[in-house]
Coordinates of C-alpha atoms in Angstrom, one line a residue:
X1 CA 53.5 38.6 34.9
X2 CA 53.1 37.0 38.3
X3 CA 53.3 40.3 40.1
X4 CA 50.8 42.0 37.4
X5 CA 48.4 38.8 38.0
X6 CA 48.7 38.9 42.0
X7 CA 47.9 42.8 41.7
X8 CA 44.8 42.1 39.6
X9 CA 44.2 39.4 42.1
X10 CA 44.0 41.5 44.6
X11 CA 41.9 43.9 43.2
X12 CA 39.4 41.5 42.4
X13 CA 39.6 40.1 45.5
X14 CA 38.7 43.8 47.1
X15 CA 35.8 44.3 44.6
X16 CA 34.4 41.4 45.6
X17 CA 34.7 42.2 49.2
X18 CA 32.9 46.1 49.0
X19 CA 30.2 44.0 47.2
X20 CA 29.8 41.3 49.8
X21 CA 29.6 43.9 52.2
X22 CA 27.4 45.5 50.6
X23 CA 24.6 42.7 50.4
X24 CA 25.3 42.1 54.1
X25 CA 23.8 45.5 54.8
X26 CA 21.2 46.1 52.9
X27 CA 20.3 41.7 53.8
X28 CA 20.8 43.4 57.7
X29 CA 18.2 46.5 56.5
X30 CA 15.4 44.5 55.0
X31 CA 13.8 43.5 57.9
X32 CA 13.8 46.7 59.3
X33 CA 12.4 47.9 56.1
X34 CA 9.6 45.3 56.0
X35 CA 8.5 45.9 59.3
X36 CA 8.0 49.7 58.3
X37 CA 5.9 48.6 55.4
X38 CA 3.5 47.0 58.0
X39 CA 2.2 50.1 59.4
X40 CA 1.2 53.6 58.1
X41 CA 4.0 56.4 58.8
X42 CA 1.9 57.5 62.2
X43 CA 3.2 54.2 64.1
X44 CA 6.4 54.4 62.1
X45 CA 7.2 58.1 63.4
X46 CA 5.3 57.0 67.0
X47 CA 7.9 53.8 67.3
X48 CA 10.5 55.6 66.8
X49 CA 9.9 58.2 68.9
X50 CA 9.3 55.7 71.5
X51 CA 12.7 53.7 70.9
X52 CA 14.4 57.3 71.5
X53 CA 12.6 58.2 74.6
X54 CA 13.3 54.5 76.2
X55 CA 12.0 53.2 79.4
X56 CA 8.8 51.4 79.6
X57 CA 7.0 53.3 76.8
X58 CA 9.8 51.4 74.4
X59 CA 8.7 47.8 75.7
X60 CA 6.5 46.0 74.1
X61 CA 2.8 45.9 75.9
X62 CA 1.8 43.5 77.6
X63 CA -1.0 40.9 75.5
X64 CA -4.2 41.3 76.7
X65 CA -6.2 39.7 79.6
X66 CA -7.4 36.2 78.3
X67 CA -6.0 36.1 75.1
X68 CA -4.5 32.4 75.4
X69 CA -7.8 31.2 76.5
X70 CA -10.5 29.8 74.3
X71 CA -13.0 31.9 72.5
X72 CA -16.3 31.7 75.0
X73 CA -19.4 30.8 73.5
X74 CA -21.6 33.4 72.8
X75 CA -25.0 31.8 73.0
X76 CA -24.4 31.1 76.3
X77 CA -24.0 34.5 77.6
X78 CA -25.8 36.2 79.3
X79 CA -26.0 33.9 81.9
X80 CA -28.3 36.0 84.1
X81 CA -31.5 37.5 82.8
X82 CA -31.3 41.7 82.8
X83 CA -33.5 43.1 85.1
X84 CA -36.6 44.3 83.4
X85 CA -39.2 46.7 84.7
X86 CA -43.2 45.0 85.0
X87 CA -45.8 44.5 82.6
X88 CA -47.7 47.7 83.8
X89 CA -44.6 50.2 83.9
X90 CA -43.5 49.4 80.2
X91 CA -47.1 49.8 78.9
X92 CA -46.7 53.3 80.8
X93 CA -44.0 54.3 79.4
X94 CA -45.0 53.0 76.0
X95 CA -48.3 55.5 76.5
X96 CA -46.1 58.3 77.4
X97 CA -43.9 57.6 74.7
X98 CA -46.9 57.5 71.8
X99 CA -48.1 60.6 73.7
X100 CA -45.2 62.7 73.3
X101 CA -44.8 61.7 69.6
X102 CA -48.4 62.8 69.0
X103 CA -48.5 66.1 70.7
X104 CA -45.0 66.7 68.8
X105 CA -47.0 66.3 65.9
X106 CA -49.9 68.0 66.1
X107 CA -48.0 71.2 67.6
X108 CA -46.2 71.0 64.3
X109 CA -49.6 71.2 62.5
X110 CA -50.6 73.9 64.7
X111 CA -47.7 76.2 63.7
X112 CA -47.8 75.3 60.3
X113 CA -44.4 75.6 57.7
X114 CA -42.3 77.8 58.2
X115 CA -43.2 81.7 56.8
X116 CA -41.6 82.7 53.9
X117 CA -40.9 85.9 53.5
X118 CA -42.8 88.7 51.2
X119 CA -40.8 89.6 47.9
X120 CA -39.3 93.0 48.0
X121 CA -41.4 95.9 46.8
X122 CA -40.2 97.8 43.7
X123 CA -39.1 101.4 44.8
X124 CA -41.0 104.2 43.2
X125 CA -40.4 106.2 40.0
X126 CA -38.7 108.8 41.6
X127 CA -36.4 107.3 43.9
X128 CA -34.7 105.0 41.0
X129 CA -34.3 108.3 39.2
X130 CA -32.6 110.0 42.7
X131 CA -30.5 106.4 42.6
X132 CA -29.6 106.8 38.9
X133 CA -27.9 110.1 40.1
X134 CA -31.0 112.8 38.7
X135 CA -31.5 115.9 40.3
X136 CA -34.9 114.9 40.9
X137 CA -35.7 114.5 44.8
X138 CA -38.2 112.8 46.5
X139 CA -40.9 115.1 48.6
X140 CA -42.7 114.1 51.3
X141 CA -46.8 114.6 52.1
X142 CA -46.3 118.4 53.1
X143 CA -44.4 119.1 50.1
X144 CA -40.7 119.5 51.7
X145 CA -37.8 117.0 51.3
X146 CA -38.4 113.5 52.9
X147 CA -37.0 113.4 56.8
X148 CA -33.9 111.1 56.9
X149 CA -34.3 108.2 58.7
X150 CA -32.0 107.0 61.9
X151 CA -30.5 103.6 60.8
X152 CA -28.6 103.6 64.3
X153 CA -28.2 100.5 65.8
X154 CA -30.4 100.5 69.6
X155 CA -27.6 100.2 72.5
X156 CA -27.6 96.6 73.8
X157 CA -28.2 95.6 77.6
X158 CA -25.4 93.4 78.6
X159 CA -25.3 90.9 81.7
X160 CA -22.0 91.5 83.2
X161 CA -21.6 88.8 86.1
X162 CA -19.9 89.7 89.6
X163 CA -16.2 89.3 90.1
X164 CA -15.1 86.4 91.8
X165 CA -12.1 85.3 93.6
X166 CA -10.0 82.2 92.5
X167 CA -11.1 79.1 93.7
X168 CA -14.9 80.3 94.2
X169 CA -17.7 78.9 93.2
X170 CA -20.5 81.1 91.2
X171 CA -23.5 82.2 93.0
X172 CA -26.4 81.6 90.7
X173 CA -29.5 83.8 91.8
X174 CA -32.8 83.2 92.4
X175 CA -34.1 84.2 88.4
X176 CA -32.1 84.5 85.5
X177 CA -30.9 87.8 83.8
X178 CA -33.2 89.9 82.4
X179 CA -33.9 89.4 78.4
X180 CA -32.5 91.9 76.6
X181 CA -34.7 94.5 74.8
X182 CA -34.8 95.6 71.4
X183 CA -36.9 98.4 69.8
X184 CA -39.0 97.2 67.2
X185 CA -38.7 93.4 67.9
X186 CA -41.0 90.9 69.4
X187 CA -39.7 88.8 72.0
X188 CA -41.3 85.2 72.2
X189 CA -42.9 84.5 75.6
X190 CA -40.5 81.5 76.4
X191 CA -37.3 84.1 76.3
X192 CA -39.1 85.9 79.0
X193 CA -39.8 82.9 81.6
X194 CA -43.5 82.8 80.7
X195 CA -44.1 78.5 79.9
X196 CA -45.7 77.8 77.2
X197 CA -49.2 76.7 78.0
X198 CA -50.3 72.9 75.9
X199 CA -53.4 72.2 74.3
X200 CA -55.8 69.6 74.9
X201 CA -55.3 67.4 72.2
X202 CA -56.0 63.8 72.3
X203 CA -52.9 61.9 72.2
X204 CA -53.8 58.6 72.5
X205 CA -53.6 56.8 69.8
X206 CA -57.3 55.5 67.7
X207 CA -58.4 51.8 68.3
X208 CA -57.4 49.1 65.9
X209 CA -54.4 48.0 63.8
X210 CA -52.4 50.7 62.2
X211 CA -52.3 49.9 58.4
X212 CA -49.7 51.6 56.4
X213 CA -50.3 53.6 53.3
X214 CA -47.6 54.8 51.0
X215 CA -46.6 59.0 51.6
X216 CA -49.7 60.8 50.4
X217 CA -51.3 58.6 48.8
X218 CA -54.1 56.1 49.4
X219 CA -52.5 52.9 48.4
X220 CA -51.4 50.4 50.7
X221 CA -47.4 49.2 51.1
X222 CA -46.7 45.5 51.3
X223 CA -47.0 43.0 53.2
X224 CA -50.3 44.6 55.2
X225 CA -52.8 41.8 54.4
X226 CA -51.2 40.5 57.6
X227 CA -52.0 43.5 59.5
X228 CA -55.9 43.2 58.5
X229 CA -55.8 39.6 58.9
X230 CA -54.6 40.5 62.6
X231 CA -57.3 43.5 62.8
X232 CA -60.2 41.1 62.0
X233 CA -59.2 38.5 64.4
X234 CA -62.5 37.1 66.3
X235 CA -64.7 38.9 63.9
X236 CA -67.7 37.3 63.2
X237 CA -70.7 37.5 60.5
X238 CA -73.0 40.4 61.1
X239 CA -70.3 42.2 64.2
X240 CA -69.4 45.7 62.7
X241 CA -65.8 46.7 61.3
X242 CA -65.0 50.6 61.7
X243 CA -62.3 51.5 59.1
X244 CA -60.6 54.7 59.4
X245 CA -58.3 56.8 57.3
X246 CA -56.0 59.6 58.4
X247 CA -54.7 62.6 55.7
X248 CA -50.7 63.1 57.4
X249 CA -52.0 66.7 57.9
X250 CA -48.9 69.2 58.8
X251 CA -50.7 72.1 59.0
X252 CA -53.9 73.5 60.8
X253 CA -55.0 75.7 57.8
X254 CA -57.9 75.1 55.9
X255 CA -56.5 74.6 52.6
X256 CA -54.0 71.9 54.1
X257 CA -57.1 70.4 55.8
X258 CA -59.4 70.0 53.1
X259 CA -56.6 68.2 51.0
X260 CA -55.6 65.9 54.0
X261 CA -59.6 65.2 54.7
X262 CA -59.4 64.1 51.0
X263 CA -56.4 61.9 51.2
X264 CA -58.0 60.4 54.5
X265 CA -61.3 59.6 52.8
X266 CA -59.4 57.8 49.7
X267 CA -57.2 56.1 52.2
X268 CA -60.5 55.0 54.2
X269 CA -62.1 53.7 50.9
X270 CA -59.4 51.6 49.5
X271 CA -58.7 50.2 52.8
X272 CA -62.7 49.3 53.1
X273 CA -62.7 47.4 50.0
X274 CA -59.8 45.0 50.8
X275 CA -61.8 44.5 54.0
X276 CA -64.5 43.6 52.0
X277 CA -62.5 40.9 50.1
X278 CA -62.6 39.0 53.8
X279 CA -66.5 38.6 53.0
X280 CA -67.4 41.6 55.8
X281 CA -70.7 43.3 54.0
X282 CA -70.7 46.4 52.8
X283 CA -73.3 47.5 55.4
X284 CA -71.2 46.3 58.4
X285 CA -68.0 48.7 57.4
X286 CA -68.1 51.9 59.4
X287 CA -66.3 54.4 57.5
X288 CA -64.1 57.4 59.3
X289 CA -62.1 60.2 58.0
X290 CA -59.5 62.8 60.1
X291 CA -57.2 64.8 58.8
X292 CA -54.9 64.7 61.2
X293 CA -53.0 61.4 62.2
X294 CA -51.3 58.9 59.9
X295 CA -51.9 55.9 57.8
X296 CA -55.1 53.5 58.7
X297 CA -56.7 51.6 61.4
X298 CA -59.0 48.8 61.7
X299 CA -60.6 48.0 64.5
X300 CA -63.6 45.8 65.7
X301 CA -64.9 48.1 68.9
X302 CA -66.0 52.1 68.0

């Protein structure tokens, strides 16, 4: 019995011993494991990689400059004011600004939307018949078959540039290539070198306060009794107001005109009235219309 008990003993005893074992690794594993959990599998694949290669990519970097040191306060930096250019050169560049945006515009009302093309004509009574596999054939003017037609592609000029030799630098000539022709298309004059020449539109933008209106239509947004209030600033009794309304025109033809005029004179009107709340008479509110330009403007000067 004693020898039976030992044996069982000692079996228990080994058990127990696989199983301590056991917890010791996977106790030595979990922090390996948790640390894997903290990234996504990129860094987990990158770290490794980096523990197999070795060297200095497998240290650990450096922190970063200043990272002990307190946090700076932020409303105290900049401590030097930027360099800014004068009063006169921003106003410039403000013009130049308000004049490119303009004559962006209104060369966008000159070449109107974009042309859409024609729907397709319906073929004639005899050629759906020829398609529909008749033996009826389509004759031409003189009363003989209809001459076929040569759907060849033109050949295509190519630019092929000089050879050089390694290490050497282009030589760009004097002109660029020439543009390449094709038969039966119109080439615009800008492919071809010739500039473009601009129109003398006014760019400047109209006197007064710009008042904003809501997209085509002629009622006010928020917040723009401000504005007005601003616009009538050293007005006095009997001094004239000139109101003006603009129609957000985007095209030059005489339909889109006419309806932007409209929507200008509507804007104009409203935008009178609430002037007229500020006790301005009727008779000292110069009304204005253009189709092109945006929104409103009050002004006290023509």
């Amino acid at each position: 019995m004693r020898r039976v008990e030992t044996g069982c003993a000692l079996a228990e005893s080994r058990r127990n011993g696989r199983v301590g074992l056991g917890l010791a690794a996977m106790l030595a594993v979990a922090p390996g494991l948790v640390g894997c959990a903290q990234g996504d599998a990129v860094q987990s694949v990158t770290g490794w990689w980096h523990q197999y290669e070795g060297g200095a990519i497998a240290q650990q970097r450096p922190p970063p400059p200043g990272a002990h040191q307190p946090y700076p306060h932020v409303g105290l930096t900049p401590t030097e004011a930027p360099e800014m250019p004068s009063a006169s050169a921003r106003t410039a560049l403000t013009d130049q600004l308000k004049a490119e945006r303009n004559f962006g515009r209104r060369l966008a009302a000159a070449d109107g939307p974009l042309p859409v093309a024609p729907p397709k004509p319906a073929a004639p009574p005899g050629q759906n018949a020829a398609a529909s596999g008749s033996s009826m054939t389509v004759a031409a003017a003189g009363g003989g078959p209809a001459p076929a037609q040569d759907w060849t592609m033109p050949a295509v000029t190519k630019f092929a540039p000089p050879p050089m030799r390694p290490g050497e630098l282009p030589q760009i000539g004097p002109t660029p290539p020439p543009v390449p022709a094709f038969p039966g298309f119109d080439i615009p004059e800008t492919a071809v070198g010739t500039p473009r020449s601009s129109p003398a539109y006014a760019l400047a933008d109209p006197h007064g306060v710009l008042i904003r209106f809501a997209q085509s239509s002629d009622q006010m947004l928020a917040g723009q009794e401000k504005s007005i209030g601003d616009a009538l600033t050293g007005w006095k009794a009997g001094l004239p107001v000139y109101v003006t309304g603009f129609g957000d025109a985007t095209s030059l033809a005489p339909d889109d005109q006419a309806a932007s005029l409209r929507l200008a004179l509507a804007r104009a009107k409203n935008l009178a009235e609430t002037v007229m709340l500020r006790h301005v008479r009727a008779a000292d509110v110069h009304l204005a219309a253009a189709a092109n330009g945006h929104f409103g403007r009050v002004s006290l000067v023509p």
